[in-house]
PDB file of C-alpha atoms in Angstrom:
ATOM      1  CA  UNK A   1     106.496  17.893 160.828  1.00 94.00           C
ATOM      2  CA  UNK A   2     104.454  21.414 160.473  1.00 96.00           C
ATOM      3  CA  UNK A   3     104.265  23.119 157.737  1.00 97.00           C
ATOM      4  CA  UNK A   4     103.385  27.105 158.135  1.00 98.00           C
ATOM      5  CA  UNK A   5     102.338  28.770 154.856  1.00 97.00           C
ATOM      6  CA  UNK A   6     101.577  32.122 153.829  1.00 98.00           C
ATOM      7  CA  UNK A   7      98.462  31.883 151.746  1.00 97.00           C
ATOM      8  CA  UNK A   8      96.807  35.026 150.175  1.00 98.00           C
ATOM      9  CA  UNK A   9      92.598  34.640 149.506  1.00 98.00           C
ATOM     10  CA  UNK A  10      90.737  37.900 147.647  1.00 97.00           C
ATOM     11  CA  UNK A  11      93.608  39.928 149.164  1.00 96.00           C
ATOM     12  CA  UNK A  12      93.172  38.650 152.308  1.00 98.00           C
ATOM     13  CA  UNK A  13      96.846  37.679 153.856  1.00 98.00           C
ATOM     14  CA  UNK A  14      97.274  34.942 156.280  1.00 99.00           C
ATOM     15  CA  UNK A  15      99.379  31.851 157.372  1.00 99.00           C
ATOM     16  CA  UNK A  16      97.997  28.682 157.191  1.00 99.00           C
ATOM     17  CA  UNK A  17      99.545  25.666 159.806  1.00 99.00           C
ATOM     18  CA  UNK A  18      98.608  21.833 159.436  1.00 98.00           C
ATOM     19  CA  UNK A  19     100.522  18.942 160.014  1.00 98.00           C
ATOM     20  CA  UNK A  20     102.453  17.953 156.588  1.00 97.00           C
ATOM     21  CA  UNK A  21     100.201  14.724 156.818  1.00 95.00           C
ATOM     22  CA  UNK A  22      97.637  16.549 156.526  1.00 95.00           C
ATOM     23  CA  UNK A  23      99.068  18.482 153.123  1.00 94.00           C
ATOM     24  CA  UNK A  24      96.143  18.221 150.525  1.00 91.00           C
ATOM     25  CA  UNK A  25      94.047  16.309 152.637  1.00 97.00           C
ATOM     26  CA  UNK A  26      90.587  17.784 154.627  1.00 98.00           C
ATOM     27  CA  UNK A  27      91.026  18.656 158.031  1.00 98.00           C
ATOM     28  CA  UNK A  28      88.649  20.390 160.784  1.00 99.00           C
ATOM     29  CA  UNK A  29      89.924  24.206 159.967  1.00 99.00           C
ATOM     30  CA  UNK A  30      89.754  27.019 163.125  1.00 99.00           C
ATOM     31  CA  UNK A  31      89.709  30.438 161.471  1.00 99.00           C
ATOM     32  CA  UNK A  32      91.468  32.365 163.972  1.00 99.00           C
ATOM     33  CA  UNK A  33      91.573  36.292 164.485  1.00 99.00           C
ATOM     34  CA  UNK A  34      94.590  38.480 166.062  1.00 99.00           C
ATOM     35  CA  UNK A  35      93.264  41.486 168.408  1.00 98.00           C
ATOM     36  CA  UNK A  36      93.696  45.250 167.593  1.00 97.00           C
ATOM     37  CA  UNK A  37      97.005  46.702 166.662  1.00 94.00           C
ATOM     38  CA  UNK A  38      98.495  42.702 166.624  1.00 96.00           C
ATOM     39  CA  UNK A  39      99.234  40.781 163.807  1.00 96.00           C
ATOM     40  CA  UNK A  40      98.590  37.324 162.552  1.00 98.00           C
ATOM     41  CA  UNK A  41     101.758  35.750 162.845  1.00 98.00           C
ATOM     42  CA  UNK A  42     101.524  36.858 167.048  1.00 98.00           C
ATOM     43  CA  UNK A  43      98.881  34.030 167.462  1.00 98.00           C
ATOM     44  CA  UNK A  44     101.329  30.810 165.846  1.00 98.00           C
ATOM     45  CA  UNK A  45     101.933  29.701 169.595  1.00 98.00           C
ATOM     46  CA  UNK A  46      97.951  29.136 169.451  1.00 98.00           C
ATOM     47  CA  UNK A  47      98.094  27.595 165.561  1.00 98.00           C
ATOM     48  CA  UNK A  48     100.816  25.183 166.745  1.00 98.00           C
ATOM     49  CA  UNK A  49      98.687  24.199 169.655  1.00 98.00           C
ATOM     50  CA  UNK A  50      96.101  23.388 167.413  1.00 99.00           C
ATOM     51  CA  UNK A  51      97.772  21.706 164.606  1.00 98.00           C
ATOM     52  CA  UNK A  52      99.316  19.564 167.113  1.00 98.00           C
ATOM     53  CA  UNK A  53      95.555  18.023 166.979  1.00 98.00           C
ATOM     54  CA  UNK A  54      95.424  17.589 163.905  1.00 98.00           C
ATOM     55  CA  UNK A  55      93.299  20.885 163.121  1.00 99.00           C
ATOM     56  CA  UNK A  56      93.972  23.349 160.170  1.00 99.00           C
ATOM     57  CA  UNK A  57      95.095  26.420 161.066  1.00 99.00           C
ATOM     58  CA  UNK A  58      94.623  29.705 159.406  1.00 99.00           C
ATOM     59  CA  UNK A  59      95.288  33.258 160.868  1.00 99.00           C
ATOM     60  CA  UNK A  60      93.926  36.123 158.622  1.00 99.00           C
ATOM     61  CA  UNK A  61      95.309  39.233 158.755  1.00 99.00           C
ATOM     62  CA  UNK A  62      92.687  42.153 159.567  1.00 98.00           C
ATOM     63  CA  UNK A  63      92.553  45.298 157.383  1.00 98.00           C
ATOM     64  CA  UNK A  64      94.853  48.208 158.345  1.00 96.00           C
ATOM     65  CA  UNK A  65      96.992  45.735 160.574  1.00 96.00           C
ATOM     66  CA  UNK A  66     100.139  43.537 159.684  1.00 94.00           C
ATOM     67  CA  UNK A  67     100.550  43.640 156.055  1.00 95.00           C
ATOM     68  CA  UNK A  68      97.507  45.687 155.789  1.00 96.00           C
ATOM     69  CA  UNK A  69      98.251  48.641 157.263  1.00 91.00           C
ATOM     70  CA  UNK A  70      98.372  50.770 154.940  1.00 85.00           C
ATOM     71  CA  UNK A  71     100.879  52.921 157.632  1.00 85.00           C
ATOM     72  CA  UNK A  72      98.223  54.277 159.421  1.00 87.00           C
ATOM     73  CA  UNK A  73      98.171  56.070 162.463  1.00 84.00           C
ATOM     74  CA  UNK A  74      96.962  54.642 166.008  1.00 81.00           C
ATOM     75  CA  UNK A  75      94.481  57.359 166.277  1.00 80.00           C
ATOM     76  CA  UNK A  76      93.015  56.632 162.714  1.00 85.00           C
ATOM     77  CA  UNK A  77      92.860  52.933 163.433  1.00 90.00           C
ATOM     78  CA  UNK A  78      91.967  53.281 166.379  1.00 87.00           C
ATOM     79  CA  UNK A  79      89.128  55.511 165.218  1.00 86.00           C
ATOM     80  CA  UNK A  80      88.197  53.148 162.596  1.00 92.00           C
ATOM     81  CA  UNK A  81      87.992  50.443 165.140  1.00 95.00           C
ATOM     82  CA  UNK A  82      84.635  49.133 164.051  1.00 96.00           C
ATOM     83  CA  UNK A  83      85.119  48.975 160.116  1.00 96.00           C
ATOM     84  CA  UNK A  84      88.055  46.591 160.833  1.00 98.00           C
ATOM     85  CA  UNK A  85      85.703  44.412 162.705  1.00 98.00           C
ATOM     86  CA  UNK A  86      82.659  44.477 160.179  1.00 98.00           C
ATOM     87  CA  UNK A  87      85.105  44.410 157.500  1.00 98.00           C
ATOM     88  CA  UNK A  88      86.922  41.100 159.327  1.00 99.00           C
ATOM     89  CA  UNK A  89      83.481  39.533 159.863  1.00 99.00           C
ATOM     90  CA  UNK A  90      83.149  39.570 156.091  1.00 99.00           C
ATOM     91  CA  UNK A  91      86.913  38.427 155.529  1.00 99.00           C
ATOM     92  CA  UNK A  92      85.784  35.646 157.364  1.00 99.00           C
ATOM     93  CA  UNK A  93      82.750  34.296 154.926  1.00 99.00           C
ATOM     94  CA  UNK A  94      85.461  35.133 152.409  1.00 99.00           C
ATOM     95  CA  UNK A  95      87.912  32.511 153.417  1.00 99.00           C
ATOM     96  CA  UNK A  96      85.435  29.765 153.901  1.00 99.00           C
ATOM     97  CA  UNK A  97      83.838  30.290 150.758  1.00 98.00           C
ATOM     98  CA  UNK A  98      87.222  29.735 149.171  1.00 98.00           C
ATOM     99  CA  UNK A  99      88.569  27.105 151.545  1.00 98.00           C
ATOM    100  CA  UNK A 100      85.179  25.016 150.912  1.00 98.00           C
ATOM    101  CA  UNK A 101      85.936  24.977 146.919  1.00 98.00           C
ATOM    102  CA  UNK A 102      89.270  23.665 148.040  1.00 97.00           C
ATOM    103  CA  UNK A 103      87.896  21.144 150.041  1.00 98.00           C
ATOM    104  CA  UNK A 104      89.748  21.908 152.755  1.00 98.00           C
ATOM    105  CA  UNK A 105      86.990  21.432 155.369  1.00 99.00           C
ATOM    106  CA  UNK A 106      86.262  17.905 156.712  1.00 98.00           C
ATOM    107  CA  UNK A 107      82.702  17.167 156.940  1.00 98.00           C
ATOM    108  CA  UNK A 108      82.068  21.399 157.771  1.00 98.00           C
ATOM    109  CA  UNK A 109      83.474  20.826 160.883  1.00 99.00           C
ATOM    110  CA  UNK A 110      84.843  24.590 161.051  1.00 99.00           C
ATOM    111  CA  UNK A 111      85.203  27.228 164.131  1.00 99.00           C
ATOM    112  CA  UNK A 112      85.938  30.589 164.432  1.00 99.00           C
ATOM    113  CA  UNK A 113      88.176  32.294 167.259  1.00 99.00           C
ATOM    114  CA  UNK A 114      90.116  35.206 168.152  1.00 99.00           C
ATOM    115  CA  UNK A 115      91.905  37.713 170.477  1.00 99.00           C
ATOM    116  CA  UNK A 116      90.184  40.638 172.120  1.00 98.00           C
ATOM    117  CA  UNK A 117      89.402  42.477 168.783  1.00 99.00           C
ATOM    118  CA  UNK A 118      89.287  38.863 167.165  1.00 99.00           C
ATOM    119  CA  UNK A 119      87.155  37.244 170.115  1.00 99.00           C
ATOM    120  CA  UNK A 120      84.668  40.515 169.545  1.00 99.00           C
ATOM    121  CA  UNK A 121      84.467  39.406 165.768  1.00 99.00           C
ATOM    122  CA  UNK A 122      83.775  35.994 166.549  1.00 99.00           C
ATOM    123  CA  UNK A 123      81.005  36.616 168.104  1.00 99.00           C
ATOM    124  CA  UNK A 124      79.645  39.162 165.512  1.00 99.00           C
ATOM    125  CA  UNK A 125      80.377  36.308 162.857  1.00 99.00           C
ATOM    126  CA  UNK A 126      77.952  33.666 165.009  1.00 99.00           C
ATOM    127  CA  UNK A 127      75.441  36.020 164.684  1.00 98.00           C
ATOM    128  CA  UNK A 128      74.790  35.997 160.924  1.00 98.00           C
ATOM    129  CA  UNK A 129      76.951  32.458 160.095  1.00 99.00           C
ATOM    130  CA  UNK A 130      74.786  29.365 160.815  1.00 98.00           C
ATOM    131  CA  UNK A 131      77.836  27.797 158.982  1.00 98.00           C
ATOM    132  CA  UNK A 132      80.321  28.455 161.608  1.00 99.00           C
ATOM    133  CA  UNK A 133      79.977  25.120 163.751  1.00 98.00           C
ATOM    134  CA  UNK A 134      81.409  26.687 167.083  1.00 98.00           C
ATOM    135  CA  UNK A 135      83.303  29.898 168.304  1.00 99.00           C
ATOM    136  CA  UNK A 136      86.367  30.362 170.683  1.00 99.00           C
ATOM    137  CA  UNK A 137      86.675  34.110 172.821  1.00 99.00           C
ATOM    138  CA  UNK A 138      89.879  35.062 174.262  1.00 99.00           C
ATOM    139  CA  UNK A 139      88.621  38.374 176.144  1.00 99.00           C
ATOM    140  CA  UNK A 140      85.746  39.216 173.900  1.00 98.00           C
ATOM    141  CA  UNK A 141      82.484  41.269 174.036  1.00 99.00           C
ATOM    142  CA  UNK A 142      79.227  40.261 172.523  1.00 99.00           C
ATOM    143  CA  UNK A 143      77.707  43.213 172.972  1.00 98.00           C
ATOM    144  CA  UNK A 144      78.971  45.436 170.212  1.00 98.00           C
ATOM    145  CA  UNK A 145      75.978  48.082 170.964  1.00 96.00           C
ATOM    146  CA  UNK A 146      77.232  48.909 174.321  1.00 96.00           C
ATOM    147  CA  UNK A 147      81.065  48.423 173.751  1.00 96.00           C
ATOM    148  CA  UNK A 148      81.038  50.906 171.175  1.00 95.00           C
ATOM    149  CA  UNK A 149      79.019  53.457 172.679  1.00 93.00           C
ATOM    150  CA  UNK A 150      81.920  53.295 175.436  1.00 93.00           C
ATOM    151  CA  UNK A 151      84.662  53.446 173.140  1.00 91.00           C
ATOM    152  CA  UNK A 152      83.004  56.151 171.044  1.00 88.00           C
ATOM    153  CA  UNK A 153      82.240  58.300 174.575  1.00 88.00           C
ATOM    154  CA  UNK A 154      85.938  57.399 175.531  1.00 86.00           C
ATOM    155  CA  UNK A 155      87.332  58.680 172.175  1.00 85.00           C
ATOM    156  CA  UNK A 156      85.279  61.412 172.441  1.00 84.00           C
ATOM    157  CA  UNK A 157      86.493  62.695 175.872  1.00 88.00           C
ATOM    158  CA  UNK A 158      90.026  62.325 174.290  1.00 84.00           C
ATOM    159  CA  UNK A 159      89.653  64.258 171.291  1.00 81.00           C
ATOM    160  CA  UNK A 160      89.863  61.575 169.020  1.00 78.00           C
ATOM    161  CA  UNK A 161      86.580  61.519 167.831  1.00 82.00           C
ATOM    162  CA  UNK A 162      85.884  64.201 165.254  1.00 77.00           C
ATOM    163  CA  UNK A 163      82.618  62.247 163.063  1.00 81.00           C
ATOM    164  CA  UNK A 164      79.193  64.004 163.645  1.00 84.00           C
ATOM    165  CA  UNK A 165      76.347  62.749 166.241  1.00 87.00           C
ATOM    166  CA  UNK A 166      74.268  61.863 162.822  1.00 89.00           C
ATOM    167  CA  UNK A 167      77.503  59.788 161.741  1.00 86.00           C
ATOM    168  CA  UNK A 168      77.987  58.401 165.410  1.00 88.00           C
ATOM    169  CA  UNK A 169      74.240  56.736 165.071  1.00 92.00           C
ATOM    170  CA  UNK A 170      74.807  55.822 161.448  1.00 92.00           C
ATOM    171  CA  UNK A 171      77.907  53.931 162.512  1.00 91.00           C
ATOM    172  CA  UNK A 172      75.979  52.472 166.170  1.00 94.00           C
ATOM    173  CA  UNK A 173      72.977  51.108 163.628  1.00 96.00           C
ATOM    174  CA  UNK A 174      75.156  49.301 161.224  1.00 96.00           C
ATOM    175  CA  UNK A 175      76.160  47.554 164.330  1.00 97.00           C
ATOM    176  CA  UNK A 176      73.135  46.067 165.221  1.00 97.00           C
ATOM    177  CA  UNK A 177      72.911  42.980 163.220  1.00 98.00           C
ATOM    178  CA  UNK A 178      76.302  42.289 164.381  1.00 98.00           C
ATOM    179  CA  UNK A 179      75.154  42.242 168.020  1.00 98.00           C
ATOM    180  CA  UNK A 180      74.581  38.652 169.385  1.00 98.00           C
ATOM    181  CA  UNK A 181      73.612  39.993 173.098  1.00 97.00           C
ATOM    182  CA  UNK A 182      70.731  41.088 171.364  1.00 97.00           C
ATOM    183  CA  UNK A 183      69.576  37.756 170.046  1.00 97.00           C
ATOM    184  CA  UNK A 184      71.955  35.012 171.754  1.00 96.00           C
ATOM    185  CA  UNK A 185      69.495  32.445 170.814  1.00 94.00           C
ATOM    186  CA  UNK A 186      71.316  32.647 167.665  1.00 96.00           C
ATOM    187  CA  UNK A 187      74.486  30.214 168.977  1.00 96.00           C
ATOM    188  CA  UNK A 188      72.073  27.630 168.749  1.00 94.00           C
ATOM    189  CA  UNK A 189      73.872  24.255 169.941  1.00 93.00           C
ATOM    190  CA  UNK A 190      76.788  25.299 168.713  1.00 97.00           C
ATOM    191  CA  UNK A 191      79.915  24.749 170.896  1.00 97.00           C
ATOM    192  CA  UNK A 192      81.148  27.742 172.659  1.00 98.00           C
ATOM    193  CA  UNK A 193      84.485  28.656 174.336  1.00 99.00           C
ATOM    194  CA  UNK A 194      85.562  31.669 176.897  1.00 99.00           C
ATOM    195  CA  UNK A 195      88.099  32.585 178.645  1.00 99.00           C
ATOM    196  CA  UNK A 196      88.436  36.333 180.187  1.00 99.00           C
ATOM    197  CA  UNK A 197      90.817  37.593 182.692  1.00 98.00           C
ATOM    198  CA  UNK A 198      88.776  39.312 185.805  1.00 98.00           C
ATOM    199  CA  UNK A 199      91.292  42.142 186.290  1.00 98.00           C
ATOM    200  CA  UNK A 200      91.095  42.819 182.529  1.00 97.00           C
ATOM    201  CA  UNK A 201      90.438  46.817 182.135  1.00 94.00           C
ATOM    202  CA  UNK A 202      90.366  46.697 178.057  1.00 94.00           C
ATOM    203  CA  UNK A 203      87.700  44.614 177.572  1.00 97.00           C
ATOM    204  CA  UNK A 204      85.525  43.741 180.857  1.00 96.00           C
ATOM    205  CA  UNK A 205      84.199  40.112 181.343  1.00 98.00           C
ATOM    206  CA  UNK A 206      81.239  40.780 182.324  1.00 98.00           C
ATOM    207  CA  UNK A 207      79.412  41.095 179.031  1.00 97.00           C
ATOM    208  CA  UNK A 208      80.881  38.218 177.830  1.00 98.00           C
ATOM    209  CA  UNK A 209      79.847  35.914 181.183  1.00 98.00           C
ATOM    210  CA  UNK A 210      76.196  37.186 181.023  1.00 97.00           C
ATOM    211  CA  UNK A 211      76.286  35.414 177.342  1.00 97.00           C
ATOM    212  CA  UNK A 212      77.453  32.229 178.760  1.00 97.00           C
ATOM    213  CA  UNK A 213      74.999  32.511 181.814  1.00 95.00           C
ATOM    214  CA  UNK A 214      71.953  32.951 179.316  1.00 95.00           C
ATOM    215  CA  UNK A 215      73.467  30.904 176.880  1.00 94.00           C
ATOM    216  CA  UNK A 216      73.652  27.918 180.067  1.00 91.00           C
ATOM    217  CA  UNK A 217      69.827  28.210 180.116  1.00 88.00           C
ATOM    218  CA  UNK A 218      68.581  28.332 176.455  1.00 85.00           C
ATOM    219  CA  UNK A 219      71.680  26.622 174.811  1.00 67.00           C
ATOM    220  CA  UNK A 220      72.088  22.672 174.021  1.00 74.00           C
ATOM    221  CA  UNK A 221      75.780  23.096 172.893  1.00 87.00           C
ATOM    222  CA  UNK A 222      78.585  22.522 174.934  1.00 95.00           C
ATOM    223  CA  UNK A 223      80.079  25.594 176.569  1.00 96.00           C
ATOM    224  CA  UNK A 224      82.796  26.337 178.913  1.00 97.00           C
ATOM    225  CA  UNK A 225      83.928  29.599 180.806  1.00 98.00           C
ATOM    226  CA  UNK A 226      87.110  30.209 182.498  1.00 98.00           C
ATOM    227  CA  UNK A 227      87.594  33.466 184.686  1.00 98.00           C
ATOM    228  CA  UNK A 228      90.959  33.898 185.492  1.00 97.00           C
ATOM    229  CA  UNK A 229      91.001  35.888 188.931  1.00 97.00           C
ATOM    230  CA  UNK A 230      94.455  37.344 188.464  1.00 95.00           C
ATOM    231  CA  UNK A 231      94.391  38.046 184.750  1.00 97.00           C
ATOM    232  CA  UNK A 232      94.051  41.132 182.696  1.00 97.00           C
ATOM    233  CA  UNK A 233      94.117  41.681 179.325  1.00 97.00           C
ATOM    234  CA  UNK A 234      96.248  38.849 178.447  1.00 97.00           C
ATOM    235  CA  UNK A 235      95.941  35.072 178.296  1.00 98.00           C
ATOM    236  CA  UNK A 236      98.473  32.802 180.047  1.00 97.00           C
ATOM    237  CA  UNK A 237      99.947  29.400 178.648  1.00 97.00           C
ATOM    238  CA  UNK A 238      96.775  27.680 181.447  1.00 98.00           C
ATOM    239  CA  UNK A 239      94.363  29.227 178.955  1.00 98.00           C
ATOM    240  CA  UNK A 240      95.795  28.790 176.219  1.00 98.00           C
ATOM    241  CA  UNK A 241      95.972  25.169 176.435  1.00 98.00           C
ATOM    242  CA  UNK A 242      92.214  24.562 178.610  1.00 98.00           C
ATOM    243  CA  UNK A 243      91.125  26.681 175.001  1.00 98.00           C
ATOM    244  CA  UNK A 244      93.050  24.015 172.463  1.00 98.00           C
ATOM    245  CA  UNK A 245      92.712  20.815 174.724  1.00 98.00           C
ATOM    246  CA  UNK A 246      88.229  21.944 174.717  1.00 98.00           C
ATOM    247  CA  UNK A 247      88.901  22.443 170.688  1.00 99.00           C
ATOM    248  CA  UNK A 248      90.229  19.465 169.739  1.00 98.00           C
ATOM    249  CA  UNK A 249      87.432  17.735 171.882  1.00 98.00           C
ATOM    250  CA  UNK A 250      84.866  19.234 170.302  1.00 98.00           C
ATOM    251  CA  UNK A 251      85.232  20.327 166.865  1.00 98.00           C
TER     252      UNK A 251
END
């Protein structure tokens, strides 16, 4: 039996999925983060995949999304894109501080994962959490330097950027420590996972696949890359499972 359960930490909603055997006992735990404009509970096909190896789920739910929202606007989320995913990079040392004092963690064994806006997190949280034993991207970007400068020029073409050019750098600095393309000798040997569609328009796999080609020189960790050549900005069931069957195995 599974047991989903919603679970509240420092105001931080999500649902938490584990096998009822598993109820008060340590598991491995993935953290795992929904992309922009989604919602937590629209990655439990994922959770159940997981829990169905005996992994502890939780999904946070990301600031100004889900239960969060606050009934904001797309064009003010979408213009506060990048304070939802600093702000969901600390959510995430939030939750494992808690879920350590519960001892929910077996033996640290703990990785982080996500969705487009959740894969782009991810990688921001490797960057500054030697704690986080390995990462999972579904259609991320490493490079938060360069993927904002695009969505800021984007917005900006649109009309939907009204901050000033000193606020646009202020906001592109605070970015920086975030930015694992920048120092990707940070993964260390820790287990990575990717998966990108090669049609996908929203977030393009190329930044992502130079990570995993630098990462295949420098790194010790196991990694694996799938480009699907028909995808876009969406994973299929194949992924899906080649991303929990390469979890289970090495978390």
């Amino acid at each position: 039996m599974y047991i989903i359960e919603k679970e509240t930490i420092n105001q931080i909603p999500m649902l938490h999925i584990h096998k009822q055997s598993l109820a008060g006992r340590p598991a491995p735990v993935v953290i795992f983060w929904h992309g922009f404009s989604s919602a937590k509970e629209h990655n439990l096909p994922i959770a159940y995949q997981l829990a169905e190896k005996n992994i502890r789920v939780l999904l946070p739910e990301a600031v100004l999304h889900g239960e969060r929202s606050e009934n904001v606007s797309e064009k003010e989320q979408m213009s506060k894109f990048w304070k939802i995913v600093v702000q969901s990079v600390k959510d995430t040392e939030t939750i494992y501080e808690e879920i350590k004092n519960r001892n929910w963690i077996l033996d640290n064994r703990l990785f982080v994962g996500g969705t487009s806006m959740g894969a782009i997190l991810t990688f921001g949280a490797l960057k500054v959490y030697p704690w986080i034993k390995g990462g999972i991207s579904l259609m991320g970007d490493p490079a938060w330097g360069n993927l904002a400068q695009a969505q800021l020029d984007g917005l900006k073409r649109n009309n939907l950027w009204e901050e000033s050019e000193e606020k646009t750098q202020e906001i592109l600095r605070g970015l920086h420590p975030f930015d694992l393309s920048t120092m990707p000798e940070a993964v260390a040997d820790r287990p990575l996972f990717f998966w990108h569609g090669q049609e996908d328009e929203v977030v393009p796999y190329q930044s992502a696949y130079s990570l995993y080609k630098t990462l295949e020189q420098q790194s010790g960790g196991p990694m694996e890359y799938h480009l699907d050549p028909k995808a876009g900005h969406k994973v299929p069931r194949l992924g899906m499972l080649q991303m929990t069957s390469w979890v289970a195995e090495h978390i």
